[in-house]
Amino acid sequence: MSVTKPEIDALLEKTEHNPFLLCSIASKRACDINNMVRGQHLRVTAIQDFDDITTVVSGKDPVSVAMKEIEDGTLSFVKEDFDEDIRGANTIAL
């Protein structure tokens, strides 16, 4: 599978041309989407009312939804927090 829409260059522009950052943001959001859909499914199963299901992501791949959100600018990151996390990950605990 490859990312063709949105184009990878447009996505990398939103994430400081950092493919690691792009993957991190998209995968975290895709997990959030999966959890939301799973929660909606369990809720609907429990109450048997289908009117409240979120249809925005229905039938769409969560990673594609996340990539589109990055392109649209509705999903982004806080640079200072990201930089701090990277610095923390580079320290070796002895």
N, CA, C and O atoms as a printed pandas DataFrame, in Angstrom:
     atom_number atom_name residue_name chain_id  residue_number  x_coord  y_coord  z_coord
0              1         N          MET        A               1    0.838   -1.175    0.000
1              2        CA          MET        A               1    0.000    0.000    0.000
2              3         C          MET        A               1    0.880    1.235    0.000
3              4         O          MET        A               1    1.885    1.295    0.709
4              5         N          SER        A               2    0.496    2.219   -0.800
5              6        CA          SER        A               2    1.247    3.461   -0.830
6              7         C          SER        A               2    0.291    4.633   -0.705
7              8         O          SER        A               2   -0.892    4.539   -1.033
8              9         N          VAL        A               3    0.832    5.726   -0.227
9             10        CA          VAL        A               3    0.018    6.918   -0.078
10            11         C          VAL        A               3    0.071    7.680   -1.400
11            12         O          VAL        A               3    1.131    8.159   -1.803
12            13         N          THR        A               4   -1.073    7.791   -2.071
13            14        CA          THR        A               4   -1.135    8.554   -3.305
14            15         C          THR        A               4   -1.998    9.797   -3.153
15            16         O          THR        A               4   -1.749   10.813   -3.802
16            17         N          LYS        A               5   -2.994    9.721   -2.313
17            18        CA          LYS        A               5   -3.856   10.866   -2.016
18            19         C          LYS        A               5   -4.126   10.854   -0.534
19            20         O          LYS        A               5   -4.673    9.866   -0.045
20            21         N          PRO        A               6   -3.795   11.835    0.183
21            22        CA          PRO        A               6   -3.058   13.009   -0.244
22            23         C          PRO        A               6   -1.617   12.659   -0.615
23            24         O          PRO        A               6   -1.081   11.640   -0.180
24            25         N          GLU        A               7   -1.004   13.516   -1.420
25            26        CA          GLU        A               7    0.362   13.256   -1.868
26            27         C          GLU        A               7    1.337   13.327   -0.696
27            28         O          GLU        A               7    1.198   14.147    0.211
28            29         N          ILE        A               8    2.314   12.452   -0.747
29            30        CA          ILE        A               8    3.276   12.345    0.352
30            31         C          ILE        A               8    4.032   13.655    0.568
31            32         O          ILE        A               8    4.333   14.010    1.708
32            33         N          ASP        A               9    4.340   14.371   -0.501
33            34        CA          ASP        A               9    5.064   15.638   -0.355
34            35         C          ASP        A               9    4.236   16.662    0.425
35            36         O          ASP        A               9    4.778   17.408    1.241
36            37         N          ALA        A              10    2.933   16.697    0.178
37            38        CA          ALA        A              10    2.057   17.624    0.913
38            39         C          ALA        A              10    2.000   17.248    2.383
39            40         O          ALA        A              10    1.976   18.122    3.250
40            41         N          LEU        A              11    1.979   15.950    2.667
41            42        CA          LEU        A              11    1.963   15.494    4.057
42            43         C          LEU        A              11    3.269   15.817    4.762
43            44         O          LEU        A              11    3.263   16.246    5.915
44            45         N          LEU        A              12    4.384   15.613    4.078
45            46        CA          LEU        A              12    5.687   15.894    4.684
46            47         C          LEU        A              12    5.869   17.391    4.961
47            48         O          LEU        A              12    6.538   17.765    5.924
48            49         N          GLU        A              13    5.280   18.241    4.126
49            50        CA          GLU        A              13    5.346   19.682    4.386
50            51         C          GLU        A              13    4.685   20.030    5.715
51            52         O          GLU        A              13    5.119   20.955    6.401
52            53         N          LYS        A              14    3.647   19.299    6.077
53            54        CA          LYS        A              14    2.923   19.557    7.330
54            55         C          LYS        A              14    3.668   19.028    8.552
55            56         O          LYS        A              14    3.338   19.378    9.685
56            57         N          THR        A              15    4.669   18.189    8.321
57            58        CA          THR        A              15    5.385   17.552    9.434
58            59         C          THR        A              15    6.901   17.792    9.341
59            60         O          THR        A              15    7.708   16.913    9.645
60            61         N          GLU        A              16    7.256   19.003    8.914
61            62        CA          GLU        A              16    8.666   19.422    8.859
62            63         C          GLU        A              16    9.533   18.470    8.037
63            64         O          GLU        A              16   10.715   18.303    8.337
64            65         N          HIS        A              17    8.978   17.858    7.030
65            66        CA          HIS        A              17    9.686   16.910    6.149
66            67         C          HIS        A              17   10.302   15.766    6.941
67            68         O          HIS        A              17   11.371   15.260    6.599
68            69         N          ASN        A              18    9.615   15.371    7.997
69            70        CA          ASN        A              18   10.090   14.312    8.882
70            71         C          ASN        A              18    9.165   13.095    8.733
71            72         O          ASN        A              18    8.061   13.093    9.279
72            73         N          PRO        A              19    9.604   12.061    7.999
73            74        CA          PRO        A              19    8.738   10.898    7.790
74            75         C          PRO        A              19    8.386   10.180    9.093
75            76         O          PRO        A              19    7.298    9.616    9.211
76            77         N          PHE        A              20    9.294   10.194   10.071
77            78        CA          PHE        A              20    9.007    9.575   11.366
78            79         C          PHE        A              20    7.850   10.290   12.049
79            80         O          PHE        A              20    6.940    9.652   12.578
80            81         N          LEU        A              21    7.890   11.602   12.034
81            82        CA          LEU        A              21    6.828   12.401   12.644
82            83         C          LEU        A              21    5.499   12.157   11.933
83            84         O          LEU        A              21    4.468   11.999   12.587
84            85         N          LEU        A              22    5.513   12.126   10.613
85            86        CA          LEU        A              22    4.300   11.855    9.842
86            87         C          LEU        A              22    3.698   10.513   10.232
87            88         O          LEU        A              22    2.497   10.414   10.482
88            89         N          CYS        A              23    4.522    9.495   10.283
89            90        CA          CYS        A              23    4.036    8.147   10.660
90            91         C          CYS        A              23    3.530    8.121   12.096
91            92         O          CYS        A              23    2.520    7.480   12.385
92            93         N          SER        A              24    4.216    8.807   12.988
93            94        CA          SER        A              24    3.804    8.828   14.392
94            95         C          SER        A              24    2.436    9.481   14.560
95            96         O          SER        A              24    1.565    8.948   15.246
96            97         N          ILE        A              25    2.258   10.626   13.935
97            98        CA          ILE        A              25    0.989   11.344   14.058
98            99         C          ILE        A              25   -0.138   10.536   13.431
99           100         O          ILE        A              25   -1.202   10.369   14.029
100          101         N          ALA        A              26    0.104   10.033   12.216
101          102        CA          ALA        A              26   -0.947    9.286   11.509
102          103         C          ALA        A              26   -1.309    7.995   12.235
103          104         O          ALA        A              26   -2.487    7.648   12.319
104          105         N          SER        A              27   -0.322    7.284   12.756
105          106        CA          SER        A              27   -0.628    6.010   13.422
106          107         C          SER        A              27   -1.368    6.237   14.741
107          108         O          SER        A              27   -2.267    5.472   15.089
108          109         N          LYS        A              28   -0.991    7.288   15.473
109          110        CA          LYS        A              28   -1.707    7.582   16.720
110          111         C          LYS        A              28   -3.154    7.939   16.431
111          112         O          LYS        A              28   -4.058    7.470   17.123
112          113         N          ARG        A              29   -3.382    8.759   15.424
113          114        CA          ARG        A              29   -4.749    9.146   15.078
114          115         C          ARG        A              29   -5.541    7.943   14.563
115          116         O          ARG        A              29   -6.718    7.795   14.891
116          117         N          ALA        A              30   -4.908    7.081   13.757
117          118        CA          ALA        A              30   -5.596    5.891   13.250
118          119         C          ALA        A              30   -6.019    4.983   14.406
119          120         O          ALA        A              30   -7.104    4.403   14.373
120          121         N          CYS        A              31   -5.174    4.859   15.418
121          122        CA          CYS        A              31   -5.549    4.073   16.607
122          123         C          CYS        A              31   -6.721    4.712   17.330
123          124         O          CYS        A              31   -7.631    4.018   17.784
124          125         N          ASP        A              32   -6.700    6.049   17.439
125          126        CA          ASP        A              32   -7.822    6.749   18.068
126          127         C          ASP        A              32   -9.122    6.509   17.301
127          128         O          ASP        A              32  -10.174    6.291   17.902
128          129         N          ILE        A              33   -9.041    6.552   15.979
129          130        CA          ILE        A              33  -10.226    6.314   15.142
130          131         C          ILE        A              33  -10.729    4.896   15.338
131          132         O          ILE        A              33  -11.930    4.679   15.504
132          133         N          ASN        A              34   -9.820    3.929   15.321
133          134        CA          ASN        A              34  -10.218    2.530   15.541
134          135         C          ASN        A              34  -10.900    2.359   16.889
135          136         O          ASN        A              34  -11.918    1.674   16.988
136          137         N          ASN        A              35  -10.347    2.975   17.925
137          138        CA          ASN        A              35  -10.944    2.871   19.259
138          139         C          ASN        A              35  -12.321    3.517   19.303
139          140         O          ASN        A              35  -13.237    2.999   19.941
140          141         N          MET        A              36  -12.464    4.658   18.618
141          142        CA          MET        A              36  -13.750    5.328   18.582
142          143         C          MET        A              36  -14.798    4.456   17.882
143          144         O          MET        A              36  -15.912    4.288   18.379
144          145         N          VAL        A              37  -14.429    3.909   16.731
145          146        CA          VAL        A              37  -15.358    3.062   15.980
146          147         C          VAL        A              37  -15.701    1.814   16.787
147          148         O          VAL        A              37  -16.859    1.397   16.821
148          149         N          ARG        A              38  -14.708    1.220   17.433
149          150        CA          ARG        A              38  -14.946    0.032   18.261
150          151         C          ARG        A              38  -15.882    0.378   19.419
151          152         O          ARG        A              38  -16.779   -0.399   19.745
152          153         N          GLY        A              39  -15.677    1.534   20.035
153          154        CA          GLY        A              39  -16.536    1.975   21.127
154          155         C          GLY        A              39  -17.957    2.216   20.663
155          156         O          GLY        A              39  -18.906    1.864   21.364
156          157         N          GLN        A              40  -18.116    2.813   19.488
157          158        CA          GLN        A              40  -19.449    3.038   18.937
158          159         C          GLN        A              40  -20.135    1.706   18.657
159          160         O          GLN        A              40  -21.326    1.542   18.922
160          161         N          HIS        A              41  -19.372    0.759   18.119
161          162        CA          HIS        A              41  -19.948   -0.552   17.810
162          163         C          HIS        A              41  -20.433   -1.247   19.084
163          164         O          HIS        A              41  -21.530   -1.805   19.112
164          165         N          LEU        A              42  -19.616   -1.210   20.131
165          166        CA          LEU        A              42  -20.001   -1.845   21.386
166          167         C          LEU        A              42  -21.210   -1.152   22.000
167          168         O          LEU        A              42  -22.093   -1.802   22.560
168          169         N          ARG        A              43  -21.241    0.161   21.892
169          170        CA          ARG        A              43  -22.372    0.914   22.435
170          171         C          ARG        A              43  -23.658    0.582   21.680
171          172         O          ARG        A              43  -24.707    0.362   22.286
172          173         N          VAL        A              44  -23.563    0.548   20.358
173          174        CA          VAL        A              44  -24.740    0.230   19.541
174          175         C          VAL        A              44  -25.219   -1.179   19.830
175          176         O          VAL        A              44  -26.421   -1.427   19.921
176          177         N          THR        A              45  -24.283   -2.099   19.974
177          178        CA          THR        A              45  -24.647   -3.476   20.291
178          179         C          THR        A              45  -25.374   -3.531   21.635
179          180         O          THR        A              45  -26.321   -4.299   21.804
180          181         N          ALA        A              46  -24.925   -2.712   22.587
181          182        CA          ALA        A              46  -25.522   -2.733   23.919
182          183         C          ALA        A              46  -26.923   -2.126   23.939
183          184         O          ALA        A              46  -27.799   -2.618   24.651
184          185         N          ILE        A              47  -27.141   -1.070   23.171
185          186        CA          ILE        A              47  -28.452   -0.416   23.240
186          187         C          ILE        A              47  -29.331   -0.682   22.022
187          188         O          ILE        A              47  -30.502   -0.302   22.010
188          189         N          GLN        A              48  -28.781   -1.325   21.006
189          190        CA          GLN        A              48  -29.524   -1.664   19.790
190          191         C          GLN        A              48  -30.161   -0.453   19.130
191          192         O          GLN        A              48  -31.298   -0.529   18.664
192          193         N          ASP        A              49  -29.440    0.669   19.085
193          194        CA          ASP        A              49  -29.930    1.880   18.425
194          195         C          ASP        A              49  -28.868    2.325   17.426
195          196         O          ASP        A              49  -27.780    2.751   17.815
196          197         N          PHE        A              50  -29.180    2.227   16.162
197          198        CA          PHE        A              50  -28.185    2.495   15.126
198          199         C          PHE        A              50  -28.150    3.947   14.671
199          200         O          PHE        A              50  -27.362    4.279   13.785
200          201         N          ASP        A              51  -28.960    4.813   15.232
201          202        CA          ASP        A              51  -29.010    6.201   14.794
202          203         C          ASP        A              51  -27.786    7.007   15.216
203          204         O          ASP        A              51  -27.516    8.055   14.630
204          205         N          ASP        A              52  -27.053    6.554   16.197
205          206        CA          ASP        A              52  -25.970    7.342   16.774
206          207         C          ASP        A              52  -24.583    6.923   16.279
207          208         O          ASP        A              52  -23.581    7.376   16.833
208          209         N          ILE        A              53  -24.500    6.089   15.272
209          210        CA          ILE        A              53  -23.193    5.637   14.775
210          211         C          ILE        A              53  -22.525    6.761   14.002
211          212         O          ILE        A              53  -23.170    7.427   13.191
212          213         N          THR        A              54  -21.263    6.974   14.242
213          214        CA          THR        A              54  -20.514    7.984   13.513
214          215         C          THR        A              54  -20.270    7.494   12.101
215          216         O          THR        A              54  -19.651    6.449   11.900
216          217         N          THR        A              55  -20.754    8.248   11.118
217          218        CA          THR        A              55  -20.628    7.818    9.716
218          219         C          THR        A              55  -19.475    8.491    8.998
219          220         O          THR        A              55  -19.198    8.170    7.843
220          221         N          VAL        A              56  -18.802    9.414    9.655
221          222        CA          VAL        A              56  -17.707   10.123    8.999
222          223         C          VAL        A              56  -16.613    9.161    8.563
223          224         O          VAL        A              56  -16.055    9.317    7.477
224          225         N          VAL        A              57  -16.296    8.167    9.390
225          226        CA          VAL        A              57  -15.218    7.239    9.072
226          227         C          VAL        A              57  -15.748    5.879    8.630
227          228         O          VAL        A              57  -14.962    4.957    8.410
228          229         N          SER        A              58  -17.021    5.742    8.503
229          230        CA          SER        A              58  -17.619    4.466    8.141
230          231         C          SER        A              58  -17.116    4.013    6.770
231          232         O          SER        A              58  -17.254    4.733    5.782
232          233         N          GLY        A              59  -16.542    2.834    6.722
233          234        CA          GLY        A              59  -16.079    2.260    5.468
234          235         C          GLY        A              59  -14.762    2.808    4.962
235          236         O          GLY        A              59  -14.325    2.436    3.873
236          237         N          LYS        A              60  -14.114    3.685    5.723
237          238        CA          LYS        A              60  -12.842    4.259    5.298
238          239         C          LYS        A              60  -11.714    3.691    6.142
239          240         O          LYS        A              60  -11.904    3.353    7.310
240          241         N          ASP        A              61  -10.557    3.591    5.546
241          242        CA          ASP        A              61   -9.369    3.127    6.240
242          243         C          ASP        A              61   -8.924    4.210    7.227
243          244         O          ASP        A              61   -8.736    5.359    6.829
244          245         N          PRO        A              62   -8.752    3.860    8.512
245          246        CA          PRO        A              62   -8.373    4.867    9.515
246          247         C          PRO        A              62   -7.080    5.612    9.185
247          248         O          PRO        A              62   -6.960    6.797    9.496
248          249         N          VAL        A              63   -6.120    4.945    8.567
249          250        CA          VAL        A              63   -4.865    5.620    8.207
250          251         C          VAL        A              63   -5.132    6.675    7.134
251          252         O          VAL        A              63   -4.565    7.767    7.180
252          253         N          SER        A              64   -5.996    6.349    6.169
253          254        CA          SER        A              64   -6.347    7.323    5.130
254          255         C          SER        A              64   -7.058    8.527    5.724
255          256         O          SER        A              64   -6.807    9.661    5.318
256          257         N          VAL        A              65   -7.938    8.287    6.678
257          258        CA          VAL        A              65   -8.634    9.386    7.351
258          259         C          VAL        A              65   -7.617   10.266    8.072
259          260         O          VAL        A              65   -7.691   11.492    7.992
260          261         N          ALA        A              66   -6.669    9.648    8.775
261          262        CA          ALA        A              66   -5.642   10.401    9.502
262          263         C          ALA        A              66   -4.786   11.224    8.544
263          264         O          ALA        A              66   -4.498   12.389    8.818
264          265         N          MET        A              67   -4.377   10.629    7.421
265          266        CA          MET        A              67   -3.553   11.351    6.446
266          267         C          MET        A              67   -4.317   12.545    5.868
267          268         O          MET        A              67   -3.735   13.610    5.662
268          269         N          LYS        A              68   -5.592   12.376    5.612
269          270        CA          LYS        A              68   -6.418   13.474    5.085
270          271         C          LYS        A              68   -6.526   14.589    6.128
271          272         O          LYS        A              68   -6.486   15.768    5.778
272          273         N          GLU        A              69   -6.662   14.224    7.403
273          274        CA          GLU        A              69   -6.718   15.218    8.466
274          275         C          GLU        A              69   -5.410   15.998    8.582
275          276         O          GLU        A              69   -5.421   17.197    8.860
276          277         N          ILE        A              70   -4.291   15.321    8.369
277          278        CA          ILE        A              70   -2.989   15.997    8.393
278          279         C          ILE        A              70   -2.919   16.984    7.234
279          280         O          ILE        A              70   -2.500   18.128    7.413
280          281         N          GLU        A              71   -3.328   16.543    6.046
281          282        CA          GLU        A              71   -3.293   17.414    4.877
282          283         C          GLU        A              71   -4.195   18.635    5.071
283          284         O          GLU        A              71   -3.808   19.751    4.727
284          285         N          ASP        A              72   -5.390   18.427    5.618
285          286        CA          ASP        A              72   -6.343   19.516    5.839
286          287         C          ASP        A              72   -5.906   20.468    6.945
287          288         O          ASP        A              72   -6.395   21.595    7.023
288          289         N          GLY        A              73   -4.997   20.027    7.793
289          290        CA          GLY        A              73   -4.564   20.855    8.907
290          291         C          GLY        A              73   -5.414   20.679   10.155
291          292         O          GLY        A              73   -5.214   21.389   11.140
292          293         N          THR        A              74   -6.365   19.738   10.131
293          294        CA          THR        A              74   -7.178   19.495   11.323
294          295         C          THR        A              74   -6.448   18.619   12.326
295          296         O          THR        A              74   -6.869   18.503   13.477
296          297         N          LEU        A              75   -5.365   18.006   11.896
297          298        CA          LEU        A              75   -4.533   17.181   12.778
298          299         C          LEU        A              75   -3.106   17.677   12.639
299          300         O          LEU        A              75   -2.562   17.718   11.536
300          301         N          SER        A              76   -2.502   18.052   13.752
301          302        CA          SER        A              76   -1.137   18.562   13.718
302          303         C          SER        A              76   -0.415   18.151   14.990
303          304         O          SER        A              76   -0.853   17.241   15.695
304          305         N          PHE        A              77    0.672   18.810   15.279
305          306        CA          PHE        A              77    1.462   18.476   16.462
306          307         C          PHE        A              77    2.008   19.753   17.073
307          308         O          PHE        A              77    2.051   20.801   16.429
308          309         N          VAL        A              78    2.427   19.647   18.332
309          310        CA          VAL        A              78    3.065   20.771   19.020
310          311         C          VAL        A              78    4.565   20.526   18.952
311          312         O          VAL        A              78    5.089   19.599   19.570
312          313         N          LYS        A              79    5.243   21.373   18.189
313          314        CA          LYS        A              79    6.662   21.166   17.916
314          315         C          LYS        A              79    7.495   21.018   19.179
315          316         O          LYS        A              79    8.364   20.149   19.250
316          317         N          GLU        A              80    7.237   21.861   20.178
317          318        CA          GLU        A              80    8.033   21.803   21.406
318          319         C          GLU        A              80    7.863   20.468   22.116
319          320         O          GLU        A              80    8.835   19.909   22.625
320          321         N          ASP        A              81    6.639   19.952   22.156
321          322        CA          ASP        A              81    6.394   18.657   22.798
322          323         C          ASP        A              81    7.078   17.539   22.037
323          324         O          ASP        A              81    7.664   16.637   22.636
324          325         N          PHE        A              82    7.004   17.600   20.716
325          326        CA          PHE        A              82    7.645   16.576   19.897
326          327         C          PHE        A              82    9.154   16.597   20.099
327          328         O          PHE        A              82    9.774   15.549   20.282
328          329         N          ASP        A              83    9.752   17.803   20.064
329          330        CA          ASP        A              83   11.196   17.917   20.266
330          331         C          ASP        A              83   11.603   17.379   21.631
331          332         O          ASP        A              83   12.631   16.713   21.750
332          333         N          GLU        A              84   10.811   17.660   22.663
333          334        CA          GLU        A              84   11.113   17.176   24.010
334          335         C          GLU        A              84   11.040   15.655   24.076
335          336         O          GLU        A              84   11.889   15.016   24.699
336          337         N          ASP        A              85   10.028   15.074   23.436
337          338        CA          ASP        A              85    9.890   13.615   23.412
338          339         C          ASP        A              85   11.074   12.964   22.712
339          340         O          ASP        A              85   11.563   11.925   23.153
340          341         N          ILE        A              86   11.533   13.569   21.627
341          342        CA          ILE        A              86   12.687   13.030   20.892
342          343         C          ILE        A              86   13.937   13.114   21.757
343          344         O          ILE        A              86   14.713   12.160   21.816
344          345         N          ARG        A              87   14.141   14.245   22.430
345          346        CA          ARG        A              87   15.319   14.367   23.310
346          347         C          ARG        A              87   15.262   13.320   24.415
347          348         O          ARG        A              87   16.285   12.726   24.756
348          349         N          GLY        A              88   14.090   13.091   24.974
349          350        CA          GLY        A              88   13.940   12.099   26.028
350          351         C          GLY        A              88   14.183   10.690   25.539
351          352         O          GLY        A              88   14.710    9.856   26.275
352          353         N          ALA        A              89   13.801   10.415   24.299
353          354        CA          ALA        A              89   13.979    9.072   23.729
354          355         C          ALA        A              89   15.451    8.794   23.425
355          356         O          ALA        A              89   15.873    7.639   23.377
356          357         N          ASN        A              90   16.228    9.859   23.220
357          358        CA          ASN        A              90   17.630    9.675   22.885
358          359         C          ASN        A              90   18.534    9.495   24.102
359          360         O          ASN        A              90   19.717    9.194   23.945
360          361         N          THR        A              91   18.002    9.674   25.309
361          362        CA          THR        A              91   18.810    9.488   26.503
362          363         C          THR        A              91   18.800    8.027   26.896
363          364         O          THR        A              91   17.762    7.367   26.836
364          365         N          ILE        A              92   19.909    7.541   27.282
365          366        CA          ILE        A              92   20.034    6.129   27.666
366          367         C          ILE        A              92   20.037    6.029   29.192
367          368         O          ILE        A              92   20.849    6.659   29.869
368          369         N          ALA        A              93   19.130    5.240   29.707
369          370        CA          ALA        A              93   19.067    5.042   31.163
370          371         C          ALA        A              93   20.096    3.976   31.564
371          372         O          ALA        A              93   20.137    2.882   31.002
372          373         N          LEU        A              94   20.906    4.324   32.531
373          374        CA          LEU        A              94   21.923    3.370   33.003
374          375         C          LEU        A              94   21.562    2.841   34.352
375          376         O          LEU        A              94   22.295    2.027   34.913
